PDB file of C-alpha atoms in Angstrom:
ATOM      1  CA  MET A1412      82.832 322.406 111.587  1.00 54.00           C
ATOM      2  CA  THR A1413      85.221 325.308 112.016  1.00 57.00           C
ATOM      3  CA  LYS A1414      88.304 325.607 109.848  1.00 50.00           C
ATOM      4  CA  ARG A1415      90.536 324.843 112.860  1.00 53.00           C
ATOM      5  CA  ASN A1416      88.613 321.673 113.746  1.00 53.00           C
ATOM      6  CA  PHE A1417      88.638 320.579 110.119  1.00 50.00           C
ATOM      7  CA  LEU A1418      92.433 320.917 109.970  1.00 46.00           C
ATOM      8  CA  LEU A1419      92.793 318.893 113.175  1.00 47.00           C
ATOM      9  CA  PHE A1420      90.551 316.181 111.697  1.00 50.00           C
ATOM     10  CA  VAL A1421      92.620 315.998 108.505  1.00 46.00           C
ATOM     11  CA  LEU A1422      95.859 315.877 110.505  1.00 48.00           C
ATOM     12  CA  SER A1423      94.522 313.069 112.747  1.00 53.00           C
ATOM     13  CA  CYS A1424      93.493 311.005 109.708  1.00 55.00           C
ATOM     14  CA  THR A1425      96.907 311.513 108.128  1.00 50.00           C
ATOM     15  CA  ILE A1426      98.694 310.342 111.284  1.00 45.00           C
ATOM     16  CA  PHE A1427      96.358 307.356 111.663  1.00 46.00           C
ATOM     17  CA  PHE A1428      96.788 306.037 108.142  1.00 44.00           C
ATOM     18  CA  SER A1429     100.539 306.674 108.218  1.00 43.00           C
ATOM     19  CA  CYS A1430     100.889 304.648 111.430  1.00 42.00           C
ATOM     20  CA  LYS A1431      98.656 301.891 110.088  1.00 39.00           C
ATOM     21  CA  ASP A1432     100.782 301.518 106.951  1.00 37.00           C
ATOM     22  CA  TYR A1433     103.974 301.683 109.004  1.00 34.00           C
ATOM     23  CA  LEU A1434     102.812 298.875 111.262  1.00 38.00           C
ATOM     24  CA  LYS A1435     101.575 296.848 108.309  1.00 40.00           C
ATOM     25  CA  ASP A1436     104.817 297.125 106.362  1.00 43.00           C
ATOM     26  CA  ASP A1437     107.456 296.866 109.061  1.00 45.00           C
ATOM     27  CA  PHE A1438     106.245 296.076 112.565  1.00 45.00           C
ATOM     28  CA  GLN A1439     102.989 294.209 112.188  1.00 47.00           C
ATOM     29  CA  LEU A1440     102.011 292.378 115.381  1.00 46.00           C
ATOM     30  CA  SER A1441      99.973 289.318 114.467  1.00 51.00           C
ATOM     31  CA  GLU A1442      97.756 287.511 116.922  1.00 51.00           C
ATOM     32  CA  PRO A1443      99.219 284.142 118.016  1.00 55.00           C
ATOM     33  CA  SER A1444      97.881 281.321 115.849  1.00 66.00           C
ATOM     34  CA  SER A1445      96.534 278.230 117.579  1.00 73.00           C
ATOM     35  CA  LEU A1446      96.020 274.632 116.484  1.00 79.00           C
ATOM     36  CA  SER A1447      93.946 272.072 118.386  1.00 87.00           C
ATOM     37  CA  LEU A1448      94.050 268.303 117.811  1.00 90.00           C
ATOM     38  CA  ASN A1449      92.130 265.579 119.647  1.00 94.00           C
ATOM     39  CA  ILE A1450      93.174 261.973 120.191  1.00 94.00           C
ATOM     40  CA  ASN A1451      90.345 260.030 121.743  1.00 96.00           C
ATOM     41  CA  PHE A1452      90.203 256.839 123.785  1.00 96.00           C
ATOM     42  CA  PRO A1453      86.452 256.032 123.679  1.00 93.00           C
ATOM     43  CA  SER A1454      84.760 255.528 127.042  1.00 93.00           C
ATOM     44  CA  LEU A1455      87.903 256.593 128.871  1.00 96.00           C
ATOM     45  CA  VAL A1456      89.663 259.899 128.147  1.00 96.00           C
ATOM     46  CA  ASP A1457      90.328 262.440 125.432  1.00 96.00           C
ATOM     47  CA  PHE A1458      93.690 264.124 124.864  1.00 94.00           C
ATOM     48  CA  GLU A1459      93.557 267.635 123.436  1.00 92.00           C
ATOM     49  CA  ILE A1460      96.827 268.938 122.027  1.00 87.00           C
ATOM     50  CA  ILE A1461      96.940 272.722 121.734  1.00 85.00           C
ATOM     51  CA  GLN A1462      99.818 274.228 119.791  1.00 81.00           C
ATOM     52  CA  THR A1463     100.233 277.988 120.054  1.00 80.00           C
ATOM     53  CA  VAL A1464     102.616 279.810 117.732  1.00 74.00           C
ATOM     54  CA  THR A1465     103.674 283.302 118.791  1.00 72.00           C
ATOM     55  CA  PRO A1466     105.324 285.384 116.050  1.00 69.00           C
ATOM     56  CA  ASP A1467     107.802 288.136 116.728  1.00 64.00           C
ATOM     57  CA  GLN A1468     107.429 291.730 115.547  1.00 64.00           C
ATOM     58  CA  GLN A1469     108.581 290.822 112.044  1.00 64.00           C
ATOM     59  CA  GLY A1470     105.987 288.034 111.803  1.00 56.00           C
ATOM     60  CA  LEU A1471     108.587 285.265 112.161  1.00 59.00           C
ATOM     61  CA  THR A1472     107.896 282.357 114.474  1.00 56.00           C
ATOM     62  CA  ASN A1473     109.986 282.674 117.605  1.00 61.00           C
ATOM     63  CA  GLU A1474     108.059 280.573 120.111  1.00 67.00           C
ATOM     64  CA  VAL A1475     105.970 277.420 119.826  1.00 70.00           C
ATOM     65  CA  ALA A1476     104.199 276.026 122.900  1.00 73.00           C
ATOM     66  CA  ASN A1477     102.408 272.673 123.093  1.00 77.00           C
ATOM     67  CA  THR A1478      99.878 271.993 125.831  1.00 81.00           C
ATOM     68  CA  PHE A1479      98.166 268.665 126.517  1.00 86.00           C
ATOM     69  CA  VAL A1480      94.815 268.627 128.324  1.00 90.00           C
ATOM     70  CA  ILE A1481      93.228 265.336 129.405  1.00 94.00           C
ATOM     71  CA  SER A1482      89.432 265.103 129.704  1.00 95.00           C
ATOM     72  CA  ASN A1483      87.597 262.345 131.564  1.00 96.00           C
ATOM     73  CA  GLU A1484      84.786 260.987 129.366  1.00 96.00           C
ATOM     74  CA  LEU A1485      83.135 258.995 132.133  1.00 95.00           C
ATOM     75  CA  ASN A1486      80.687 259.728 134.915  1.00 95.00           C
ATOM     76  CA  GLN A1487      83.180 258.276 137.401  1.00 95.00           C
ATOM     77  CA  SER A1488      86.548 259.322 138.711  1.00 96.00           C
ATOM     78  CA  ILE A1489      89.861 258.135 137.279  1.00 96.00           C
ATOM     79  CA  SER A1490      92.568 257.981 139.919  1.00 95.00           C
ATOM     80  CA  GLN A1491      95.195 256.133 137.868  1.00 95.00           C
ATOM     81  CA  LEU A1492      96.195 256.964 134.299  1.00 95.00           C
ATOM     82  CA  LYS A1493      99.709 256.234 133.077  1.00 95.00           C
ATOM     83  CA  PHE A1494     100.405 257.327 129.518  1.00 95.00           C
ATOM     84  CA  GLY A1495     103.110 257.939 126.961  1.00 93.00           C
ATOM     85  CA  ILE A1496     103.454 260.514 124.195  1.00 91.00           C
ATOM     86  CA  ASN A1497     105.692 260.194 121.138  1.00 91.00           C
ATOM     87  CA  ILE A1498     106.037 263.003 118.590  1.00 89.00           C
ATOM     88  CA  PHE A1499     107.651 262.404 115.206  1.00 91.00           C
ATOM     89  CA  ASP A1500     108.886 264.947 112.684  1.00 86.00           C
ATOM     90  CA  SER A1501     106.652 263.432 110.005  1.00 85.00           C
ATOM     91  CA  SER A1502     103.925 260.831 109.600  1.00 86.00           C
ATOM     92  CA  ASP A1503     106.706 258.249 109.106  1.00 86.00           C
ATOM     93  CA  ARG A1504     106.927 256.766 112.607  1.00 89.00           C
ATOM     94  CA  PHE A1505     110.339 255.131 112.598  1.00 90.00           C
ATOM     95  CA  GLU A1506     112.838 255.645 115.404  1.00 88.00           C
ATOM     96  CA  LYS A1507     114.906 257.998 113.250  1.00 87.00           C
ATOM     97  CA  ASN A1508     111.889 260.344 113.033  1.00 88.00           C
ATOM     98  CA  LEU A1509     111.215 260.385 116.788  1.00 89.00           C
ATOM     99  CA  VAL A1510     111.907 263.799 118.326  1.00 86.00           C
ATOM    100  CA  VAL A1511     109.976 263.685 121.623  1.00 85.00           C
ATOM    101  CA  SER A1512     109.253 260.759 123.944  1.00 87.00           C
ATOM    102  CA  TYR A1513     107.488 261.451 127.229  1.00 86.00           C
ATOM    103  CA  PHE A1514     105.888 259.301 129.947  1.00 89.00           C
ATOM    104  CA  ASP A1515     103.805 260.478 132.878  1.00 90.00           C
ATOM    105  CA  SER A1516     100.775 259.839 135.069  1.00 92.00           C
ATOM    106  CA  ILE A1517      97.985 262.170 136.089  1.00 91.00           C
ATOM    107  CA  PRO A1518      99.157 263.731 139.365  1.00 87.00           C
ATOM    108  CA  GLN A1519      95.745 263.609 141.030  1.00 89.00           C
ATOM    109  CA  THR A1520      92.332 262.016 140.632  1.00 93.00           C
ATOM    110  CA  LEU A1521      90.448 263.171 137.550  1.00 94.00           C
ATOM    111  CA  GLY A1522      86.802 263.705 138.547  1.00 94.00           C
ATOM    112  CA  ALA A1523      83.781 262.655 136.492  1.00 95.00           C
ATOM    113  CA  PHE A1524      83.835 264.546 133.165  1.00 96.00           C
ATOM    114  CA  GLY A1525      86.694 266.620 134.579  1.00 94.00           C
ATOM    115  CA  LYS A1526      89.831 267.981 132.941  1.00 92.00           C
ATOM    116  CA  THR A1527      93.421 268.266 134.057  1.00 89.00           C
ATOM    117  CA  THR A1528      94.027 271.712 135.484  1.00 75.00           C
ATOM    118  CA  GLU A1529      97.799 271.824 135.080  1.00 69.00           C
ATOM    119  CA  LYS A1530      99.430 272.171 131.682  1.00 68.00           C
ATOM    120  CA  LEU A1531     100.926 268.763 131.029  1.00 65.00           C
ATOM    121  CA  PHE A1532     103.932 268.359 128.788  1.00 64.00           C
ATOM    122  CA  ASN A1533     104.722 271.937 127.825  1.00 58.00           C
ATOM    123  CA  ALA A1534     107.437 271.563 125.224  1.00 61.00           C
ATOM    124  CA  SER A1535     108.582 273.401 122.129  1.00 62.00           C
ATOM    125  CA  PHE A1536     108.303 271.792 118.729  1.00 66.00           C
ATOM    126  CA  ASP A1537     109.470 273.795 115.729  1.00 65.00           C
ATOM    127  CA  ALA A1538     106.916 272.522 113.205  1.00 71.00           C
ATOM    128  CA  MET A1539     103.152 272.595 112.951  1.00 76.00           C
ATOM    129  CA  LEU A1540     101.800 269.368 114.381  1.00 82.00           C
ATOM    130  CA  LYS A1541      99.603 266.933 112.494  1.00 87.00           C
ATOM    131  CA  LYS A1542      97.621 264.100 114.041  1.00 89.00           C
ATOM    132  CA  GLU A1543      99.678 261.521 112.118  1.00 91.00           C
ATOM    133  CA  MET A1544     102.836 262.780 113.858  1.00 90.00           C
ATOM    134  CA  ILE A1545     101.525 262.141 117.390  1.00 91.00           C
ATOM    135  CA  ASP A1546     101.424 258.755 119.089  1.00 93.00           C
ATOM    136  CA  ILE A1547      99.670 258.646 122.468  1.00 94.00           C
ATOM    137  CA  PHE A1548      99.227 255.374 124.337  1.00 96.00           C
ATOM    138  CA  ILE A1549      97.873 254.458 127.755  1.00 96.00           C
ATOM    139  CA  LEU A1550      99.835 251.923 129.769  1.00 96.00           C
ATOM    140  CA  ASP A1551      97.549 251.608 132.793  1.00 95.00           C
ATOM    141  CA  GLN A1552      94.215 252.867 134.108  1.00 96.00           C
ATOM    142  CA  ASP A1553      91.801 251.893 136.869  1.00 94.00           C
ATOM    143  CA  VAL A1554      88.467 251.994 135.023  1.00 94.00           C
ATOM    144  CA  SER A1555      88.528 248.716 133.060  1.00 91.00           C
ATOM    145  CA  ASP A1556      90.699 245.618 132.804  1.00 91.00           C
ATOM    146  CA  THR A1557      94.282 246.202 131.685  1.00 93.00           C
ATOM    147  CA  ASN A1558      96.163 243.649 129.586  1.00 93.00           C
ATOM    148  CA  PRO A1559      98.533 241.754 131.951  1.00 92.00           C
ATOM    149  CA  LEU A1560     101.429 242.263 129.509  1.00 93.00           C
ATOM    150  CA  SER A1561     100.989 246.041 129.434  1.00 94.00           C
ATOM    151  CA  GLY A1562     104.131 248.088 129.977  1.00 95.00           C
ATOM    152  CA  LEU A1563     107.274 249.593 128.491  1.00 95.00           C
ATOM    153  CA  TYR A1564     109.782 247.149 127.010  1.00 96.00           C
ATOM    154  CA  ILE A1565     113.370 247.169 125.819  1.00 95.00           C
ATOM    155  CA  GLY A1566     115.453 244.313 124.421  1.00 94.00           C
ATOM    156  CA  GLU A1567     116.735 242.683 121.241  1.00 92.00           C
ATOM    157  CA  ALA A1568     115.488 240.441 118.444  1.00 90.00           C
ATOM    158  CA  PHE A1569     116.748 237.984 115.837  1.00 89.00           C
ATOM    159  CA  TYR A1570     115.309 237.906 112.335  1.00 87.00           C
ATOM    160  CA  PHE A1571     115.640 234.384 110.874  1.00 87.00           C
ATOM    161  CA  LYS A1572     115.715 233.699 107.143  1.00 81.00           C
ATOM    162  CA  SER A1573     115.917 230.190 105.749  1.00 74.00           C
ATOM    163  CA  ASP A1574     119.209 230.576 103.873  1.00 68.00           C
ATOM    164  CA  THR A1575     121.187 233.172 105.809  1.00 71.00           C
ATOM    165  CA  THR A1576     122.692 233.887 109.204  1.00 80.00           C
ATOM    166  CA  PRO A1577     120.079 235.456 111.527  1.00 85.00           C
ATOM    167  CA  ILE A1578     119.967 239.234 111.477  1.00 83.00           C
ATOM    168  CA  ASN A1579     120.405 240.656 114.956  1.00 85.00           C
ATOM    169  CA  ILE A1580     118.256 243.632 115.880  1.00 85.00           C
ATOM    170  CA  PRO A1581     120.304 244.852 118.848  1.00 86.00           C
ATOM    171  CA  TYR A1582     118.041 247.552 120.161  1.00 89.00           C
ATOM    172  CA  ILE A1583     114.288 247.208 120.109  1.00 92.00           C
ATOM    173  CA  TYR A1584     111.951 249.093 122.405  1.00 93.00           C
ATOM    174  CA  GLY A1585     108.337 250.152 122.737  1.00 94.00           C
ATOM    175  CA  ALA A1586     105.171 249.423 124.657  1.00 96.00           C
ATOM    176  CA  ILE A1587     102.122 247.240 125.045  1.00 96.00           C
ATOM    177  CA  ASP A1588      99.186 249.429 125.995  1.00 96.00           C
ATOM    178  CA  TYR A1589      96.253 248.740 128.307  1.00 96.00           C
ATOM    179  CA  LYS A1590      94.243 247.113 125.476  1.00 95.00           C
ATOM    180  CA  GLY A1591      97.137 244.937 124.318  1.00 95.00           C
ATOM    181  CA  ASP A1592      98.185 247.025 121.322  1.00 96.00           C
ATOM    182  CA  MET A1593     101.918 246.512 120.804  1.00 96.00           C
ATOM    183  CA  GLN A1594     104.228 249.044 119.158  1.00 95.00           C
ATOM    184  CA  LEU A1595     107.903 248.165 118.968  1.00 94.00           C
ATOM    185  CA  ARG A1596     110.596 250.179 117.173  1.00 93.00           C
ATOM    186  CA  ALA A1597     114.097 249.033 116.369  1.00 87.00           C
ATOM    187  CA  SER A1598     117.231 250.841 115.337  1.00 77.00           C
ATOM    188  CA  GLY A1599     120.922 250.249 114.985  1.00 69.00           C
ATOM    189  CA  SER A1600     123.918 251.052 112.821  1.00 67.00           C
ATOM    190  CA  GLN A1601     123.754 247.664 111.083  1.00 65.00           C
ATOM    191  CA  ILE A1602     120.036 247.501 110.273  1.00 71.00           C
ATOM    192  CA  ALA A1603     117.267 249.508 108.741  1.00 74.00           C
ATOM    193  CA  ASN A1604     114.743 251.181 111.008  1.00 85.00           C
ATOM    194  CA  TYR A1605     112.113 248.583 111.793  1.00 88.00           C
ATOM    195  CA  ASN A1606     108.646 248.526 113.402  1.00 92.00           C
ATOM    196  CA  ILE A1607     106.453 245.753 114.789  1.00 94.00           C
ATOM    197  CA  ASN A1608     102.816 246.693 115.409  1.00 95.00           C
ATOM    198  CA  GLY A1609      99.819 244.576 116.352  1.00 96.00           C
ATOM    199  CA  ARG A1610      97.485 243.322 119.066  1.00 96.00           C
ATOM    200  CA  MET A1611      98.517 241.028 121.923  1.00 93.00           C
ATOM    201  CA  SER A1612      95.778 239.044 123.655  1.00 91.00           C
ATOM    202  CA  THR A1613      95.720 238.440 127.409  1.00 88.00           C
ATOM    203  CA  SER A1614      97.102 234.937 126.773  1.00 83.00           C
ATOM    204  CA  GLY A1615      99.992 236.253 124.683  1.00 85.00           C
ATOM    205  CA  GLN A1616      98.619 235.559 121.196  1.00 88.00           C
ATOM    206  CA  PHE A1617      99.773 238.177 118.695  1.00 92.00           C
ATOM    207  CA  ILE A1618      98.594 239.258 115.244  1.00 94.00           C
ATOM    208  CA  GLY A1619     100.335 242.154 113.551  1.00 95.00           C
ATOM    209  CA  LYS A1620     102.692 243.508 110.917  1.00 94.00           C
ATOM    210  CA  THR A1621     106.325 244.391 110.418  1.00 91.00           C
ATOM    211  CA  LYS A1622     107.423 247.520 108.567  1.00 89.00           C
ATOM    212  CA  SER A1623     110.927 248.416 107.479  1.00 86.00           C
ATOM    213  CA  SER A1624     112.526 251.557 106.110  1.00 83.00           C
ATOM    214  CA  ASP A1625     114.531 249.268 103.803  1.00 80.00           C
ATOM    215  CA  VAL A1626     112.338 246.441 102.481  1.00 76.00           C
ATOM    216  CA  ASP A1627     115.283 244.889 100.640  1.00 74.00           C
ATOM    217  CA  VAL A1628     116.914 244.073 103.985  1.00 71.00           C
ATOM    218  CA  LEU A1629     113.881 243.474 106.199  1.00 76.00           C
ATOM    219  CA  PRO A1630     110.622 243.053 104.243  1.00 78.00           C
ATOM    220  CA  SER A1631     107.230 244.190 105.538  1.00 85.00           C
ATOM    221  CA  LEU A1632     105.101 241.163 106.415  1.00 89.00           C
ATOM    222  CA  ASP A1633     102.021 240.013 108.295  1.00 93.00           C
ATOM    223  CA  ILE A1634     103.132 238.072 111.383  1.00 93.00           C
ATOM    224  CA  GLN A1635     101.623 236.154 114.299  1.00 93.00           C
ATOM    225  CA  THR A1636     102.655 234.022 117.259  1.00 90.00           C
ATOM    226  CA  LYS A1637     103.014 230.303 116.781  1.00 80.00           C
ATOM    227  CA  PRO A1638      99.689 228.430 117.083  1.00 77.00           C
ATOM    228  CA  ASN A1639      98.821 227.378 120.640  1.00 72.00           C
ATOM    229  CA  ALA A1640     101.788 229.318 122.062  1.00 71.00           C
ATOM    230  CA  VAL A1641     101.190 230.988 125.415  1.00 71.00           C
ATOM    231  CA  ASN A1642     103.444 233.919 126.259  1.00 76.00           C
ATOM    232  CA  SER A1643     103.580 235.378 129.739  1.00 78.00           C
ATOM    233  CA  LEU A1644     105.658 237.853 131.699  1.00 83.00           C
ATOM    234  CA  GLN A1645     108.174 236.037 133.907  1.00 86.00           C
ATOM    235  CA  ASN A1646     110.144 238.152 136.396  1.00 87.00           C
ATOM    236  CA  GLY A1647     109.879 241.158 134.120  1.00 88.00           C
ATOM    237  CA  SER A1648     111.038 239.224 131.032  1.00 91.00           C
ATOM    238  CA  LEU A1649     108.929 238.525 127.926  1.00 92.00           C
ATOM    239  CA  GLN A1650     110.089 236.003 125.296  1.00 90.00           C
ATOM    240  CA  LEU A1651     108.204 236.012 121.987  1.00 90.00           C
ATOM    241  CA  THR A1652     108.491 234.187 118.676  1.00 90.00           C
ATOM    242  CA  PHE A1653     106.652 235.476 115.628  1.00 91.00           C
ATOM    243  CA  ILE A1654     106.163 233.659 112.321  1.00 92.00           C
ATOM    244  CA  PRO A1655     104.724 234.835 108.978  1.00 91.00           C
ATOM    245  CA  SER A1656     100.941 234.596 108.704  1.00 89.00           C
ATOM    246  CA  GLU A1657     101.461 233.032 105.269  1.00 85.00           C
ATOM    247  CA  SER A1658     104.320 230.953 103.913  1.00 80.00           C
ATOM    248  CA  THR A1659     107.217 233.052 102.632  1.00 79.00           C
ATOM    249  CA  SER A1660     110.842 232.521 101.687  1.00 73.00           C
ATOM    250  CA  GLU A1661     111.785 235.894 103.226  1.00 78.00           C
ATOM    251  CA  LEU A1662     111.238 234.994 106.880  1.00 84.00           C
ATOM    252  CA  ASP A1663     111.198 231.893 109.038  1.00 88.00           C
ATOM    253  CA  SER A1664     110.656 233.639 112.377  1.00 88.00           C
ATOM    254  CA  ILE A1665     111.473 236.581 114.606  1.00 90.00           C
ATOM    255  CA  THR A1666     112.438 235.947 118.211  1.00 90.00           C
ATOM    256  CA  LEU A1667     112.293 238.738 120.759  1.00 91.00           C
ATOM    257  CA  SER A1668     113.810 238.934 124.199  1.00 92.00           C
ATOM    258  CA  LEU A1669     112.232 241.871 126.007  1.00 94.00           C
ATOM    259  CA  ASN A1670     112.555 243.209 129.524  1.00 95.00           C
ATOM    260  CA  GLN A1671     109.904 245.358 131.154  1.00 92.00           C
ATOM    261  CA  ASN A1672     111.342 248.794 131.692  1.00 85.00           C
TER     262      ASN A1672
END
């Protein structure tokens, strides 16, 4: 190697390492990080949630994109799929923690083992998602039988104790999914945040639980419908009465008046 070529080599190395350190210290461009979560409905569909975080030139997060892809798990087409997506800011799924609520249907038939081609529900969310923060439910589909009470509901409830005036829960809303799983959430300025979760049979029999953010006001209990009660949807209205699964002095019953939304 001639002396001239050697000097050029040394100069090139100096420039290279100087630029590398400069980029590393001040203007490092990181590759976007990506997180993928799957929520599966066996023998029906799979939801893949892809969260991509793009940092700016200083390495600070300046854009978060969430993409939902639906995959058909069956060797037959699905032409109807109505679903809802709730995202909470933590694994605590009370109404006060709800930051995103979204309802949609697949816009076109999903072929056997196919995937949605459009990017459903692109929305920003300024925290890394965890599976416990995401609630996906299917309201209707055309592959198997759907619970006749399936749908979105909104209404009110009364919480009866044996020795006090009934507590009114003025705003309660949620859904019964295609399998009969019920998730209701309540909120209001006069009550604690309150959830009712469980399974509703096709005849209206319910077994589930209540959960409160303030157990001193509304305790968490196992509940069920009254024995032999049959609950049905009448002109878009659903009336339910729940009682404790075991005898308790904290609750006589909960009555709900819900309208299909």
